[in-house]
């Protein structure tokens, strides 16, 4: 087990947090898809209307893990915590840090009176899938993920014919 400590994230953590985000993007074979910036994370997490929260795992060498989350609302279930990412830097994986972050995030879900917690996992990420199965997680293959990037929305309205 690791000697890492879990604590709430601070604005001063964002440069290292962003490094972890880029590390995850590389692991997921998509580093070119990261368009976020530290400045955007500062505004979105510490501006007048924060839209996310996070916990970090810290050991003697600094921040080695991250759990970033936000709230969503289900018309069927009510307030839910959405876990965007759990990231543990490669050289300390397998030491229980991911479990510590996940456990802390689950506790936060209960503390905030959420009706549950949701997240996604890539279908090829077997270590993560097996990790979540240990908790009795429901892995739902029925729903299809959808999204539009801002430029697609702009193009739609630019080309919209009523």
Tab-separated table of C-alpha atoms in Angstrom:
chain	number	residue	atom	x	y	z
A	1	UNK	CA	0.000	0.000	0.000
A	2	UNK	CA	1.036	3.546	-0.671
A	3	UNK	CA	1.792	6.200	1.896
A	4	UNK	CA	-0.122	8.733	-0.194
A	5	UNK	CA	-2.594	11.089	1.450
A	6	UNK	CA	-5.831	12.211	-0.194
A	7	UNK	CA	-6.859	15.842	0.117
A	8	UNK	CA	-9.145	18.332	-1.582
A	9	UNK	CA	-7.577	19.990	-4.596
A	10	UNK	CA	-6.377	23.594	-4.581
A	11	UNK	CA	-5.856	26.148	-7.326
A	12	UNK	CA	-2.098	25.864	-6.841
A	13	UNK	CA	-2.361	22.147	-7.749
A	14	UNK	CA	-3.594	22.849	-11.277
A	15	UNK	CA	-0.234	22.809	-13.108
A	16	UNK	CA	0.466	19.282	-11.828
A	17	UNK	CA	-3.174	18.264	-12.311
A	18	UNK	CA	-2.939	19.354	-15.942
A	19	UNK	CA	0.213	17.266	-16.378
A	20	UNK	CA	-1.762	14.260	-15.127
A	21	UNK	CA	-4.568	15.045	-17.578
A	22	UNK	CA	-2.062	15.064	-20.438
A	23	UNK	CA	-0.544	11.805	-19.150
A	24	UNK	CA	-4.008	10.205	-19.235
A	25	UNK	CA	-4.646	11.500	-22.752
A	26	UNK	CA	-1.390	9.901	-23.899
A	27	UNK	CA	-2.342	6.616	-22.196
A	28	UNK	CA	-5.707	6.745	-23.985
A	29	UNK	CA	-3.921	7.388	-27.314
A	30	UNK	CA	-5.499	10.832	-27.701
A	31	UNK	CA	-3.032	13.554	-26.583
A	32	UNK	CA	-4.086	15.707	-29.551
A	33	UNK	CA	-7.635	15.911	-28.163
A	34	UNK	CA	-6.679	17.912	-25.050
A	35	UNK	CA	-7.811	21.479	-25.715
A	36	UNK	CA	-8.258	22.462	-22.080
A	37	UNK	CA	-5.711	24.791	-20.438
A	38	UNK	CA	-4.610	25.586	-16.910
A	39	UNK	CA	-6.241	29.022	-17.294
A	40	UNK	CA	-9.556	27.405	-18.249
A	41	UNK	CA	-9.285	25.022	-15.304
A	42	UNK	CA	-8.635	27.965	-12.963
A	43	UNK	CA	-11.711	29.815	-14.198
A	44	UNK	CA	-13.941	26.745	-14.306
A	45	UNK	CA	-12.881	25.358	-10.943
A	46	UNK	CA	-12.075	28.457	-8.926
A	47	UNK	CA	-13.968	31.283	-10.634
A	48	UNK	CA	-17.261	32.776	-9.449
A	49	UNK	CA	-19.247	29.656	-10.477
A	50	UNK	CA	-17.102	26.538	-10.043
A	51	UNK	CA	-18.276	23.606	-12.146
A	52	UNK	CA	-16.004	20.858	-10.845
A	53	UNK	CA	-14.154	19.677	-7.779
A	54	UNK	CA	-11.232	17.354	-7.289
A	55	UNK	CA	-9.143	15.386	-4.860
A	56	UNK	CA	-5.438	14.752	-5.194
A	57	UNK	CA	-3.250	11.946	-3.929
A	58	UNK	CA	0.031	13.240	-2.617
A	59	UNK	CA	3.132	11.412	-1.447
A	60	UNK	CA	6.677	12.479	-0.598
A	61	UNK	CA	7.364	13.269	-4.269
A	62	UNK	CA	4.259	15.442	-4.744
A	63	UNK	CA	0.891	14.933	-6.442
A	64	UNK	CA	0.671	11.456	-7.957
A	65	UNK	CA	-3.070	11.067	-8.488
A	66	UNK	CA	-6.302	12.891	-9.208
A	67	UNK	CA	-10.041	12.341	-8.969
A	68	UNK	CA	-11.987	15.054	-10.813
A	69	UNK	CA	-15.780	15.186	-10.561
A	70	UNK	CA	-18.830	17.356	-11.021
A	71	UNK	CA	-22.549	17.145	-10.418
A	72	UNK	CA	-25.201	16.157	-12.886
A	73	UNK	CA	-28.926	15.861	-12.478
A	74	UNK	CA	-31.012	12.870	-13.475
A	75	UNK	CA	-34.726	13.361	-13.991
A	76	UNK	CA	-35.168	9.798	-12.746
A	77	UNK	CA	-32.656	9.700	-9.889
A	78	UNK	CA	-31.934	13.286	-8.780
A	79	UNK	CA	-28.485	14.653	-7.952
A	80	UNK	CA	-25.609	12.427	-9.075
A	81	UNK	CA	-21.859	12.785	-8.820
A	82	UNK	CA	-20.161	12.350	-12.176
A	83	UNK	CA	-16.585	11.112	-11.924
A	84	UNK	CA	-14.805	12.566	-14.937
A	85	UNK	CA	-11.418	10.986	-14.352
A	86	UNK	CA	-9.313	9.086	-11.886
A	87	UNK	CA	-5.670	9.359	-12.852
A	88	UNK	CA	-2.698	7.781	-11.110
A	89	UNK	CA	0.711	8.540	-12.548
A	90	UNK	CA	2.252	5.492	-14.154
A	91	UNK	CA	5.205	4.914	-11.812
A	92	UNK	CA	2.969	4.518	-8.723
A	93	UNK	CA	0.123	2.458	-10.203
A	94	UNK	CA	-0.657	-0.740	-8.343
A	95	UNK	CA	-0.018	0.789	-4.900
A	96	UNK	CA	-3.658	1.357	-3.929
A	97	UNK	CA	-3.745	5.070	-4.800
A	98	UNK	CA	-6.591	4.668	-7.294
A	99	UNK	CA	-8.606	2.845	-4.630
A	100	UNK	CA	-7.928	5.613	-2.123
A	101	UNK	CA	-9.091	8.254	-4.608
A	102	UNK	CA	-12.168	6.252	-5.610
A	103	UNK	CA	-13.105	5.605	-1.971
A	104	UNK	CA	-12.743	9.312	-1.124
A	105	UNK	CA	-14.860	10.268	-4.121
A	106	UNK	CA	-17.577	7.771	-3.131
A	107	UNK	CA	-17.592	9.233	0.383
A	108	UNK	CA	-17.922	12.740	-1.082
A	109	UNK	CA	-20.878	11.480	-3.121
A	110	UNK	CA	-22.600	10.404	0.097
A	111	UNK	CA	-21.555	13.559	1.978
A	112	UNK	CA	-23.142	15.690	-0.757
A	113	UNK	CA	-26.367	13.652	-0.536
A	114	UNK	CA	-26.114	12.394	-4.109
A	115	UNK	CA	-28.223	9.437	-5.149
A	116	UNK	CA	-25.257	7.770	-6.808
A	117	UNK	CA	-22.114	8.137	-8.832
A	118	UNK	CA	-21.503	7.687	-12.550
A	119	UNK	CA	-18.500	7.519	-14.854
A	120	UNK	CA	-17.286	6.048	-18.123
A	121	UNK	CA	-14.504	3.605	-18.851
A	122	UNK	CA	-13.006	2.766	-22.222
A	123	UNK	CA	-13.988	-0.722	-23.360
A	124	UNK	CA	-10.329	-1.706	-23.918
A	125	UNK	CA	-9.134	-0.563	-20.470
A	126	UNK	CA	-9.335	-3.972	-18.782
A	127	UNK	CA	-7.424	-2.974	-15.619
A	128	UNK	CA	-9.932	-0.146	-14.979
A	129	UNK	CA	-12.935	-2.344	-15.812
A	130	UNK	CA	-11.730	-5.009	-13.403
A	131	UNK	CA	-11.082	-2.340	-10.741
A	132	UNK	CA	-14.670	-1.045	-10.981
A	133	UNK	CA	-16.129	-4.562	-10.985
A	134	UNK	CA	-14.569	-5.145	-7.543
A	135	UNK	CA	-16.999	-2.520	-6.215
A	136	UNK	CA	-20.011	-4.217	-7.776
A	137	UNK	CA	-20.352	-1.435	-10.363
A	138	UNK	CA	-22.945	-1.771	-13.095
A	139	UNK	CA	-21.261	-1.544	-16.500
A	140	UNK	CA	-23.936	-0.548	-18.981
A	141	UNK	CA	-23.336	-1.347	-22.631
A	142	UNK	CA	-26.818	-0.223	-23.653
A	143	UNK	CA	-26.296	3.564	-23.835
A	144	UNK	CA	-24.405	5.294	-26.628
A	145	UNK	CA	-22.325	8.343	-25.698
A	146	UNK	CA	-23.060	11.493	-27.707
A	147	UNK	CA	-21.387	14.879	-27.834
A	148	UNK	CA	-21.021	18.017	-29.929
A	149	UNK	CA	-17.939	20.230	-29.819
A	150	UNK	CA	-18.459	23.992	-29.703
A	151	UNK	CA	-17.352	24.453	-33.327
A	152	UNK	CA	-20.005	21.947	-34.447
A	153	UNK	CA	-22.684	23.889	-32.568
A	154	UNK	CA	-21.500	27.173	-34.102
A	155	UNK	CA	-21.548	25.600	-37.581
A	156	UNK	CA	-25.049	24.271	-36.990
A	157	UNK	CA	-26.439	27.695	-36.112
A	158	UNK	CA	-24.485	29.361	-38.908
A	159	UNK	CA	-25.957	26.962	-41.470
A	160	UNK	CA	-29.388	26.532	-39.880
A	161	UNK	CA	-32.296	27.085	-42.198
A	162	UNK	CA	-35.580	27.576	-40.378
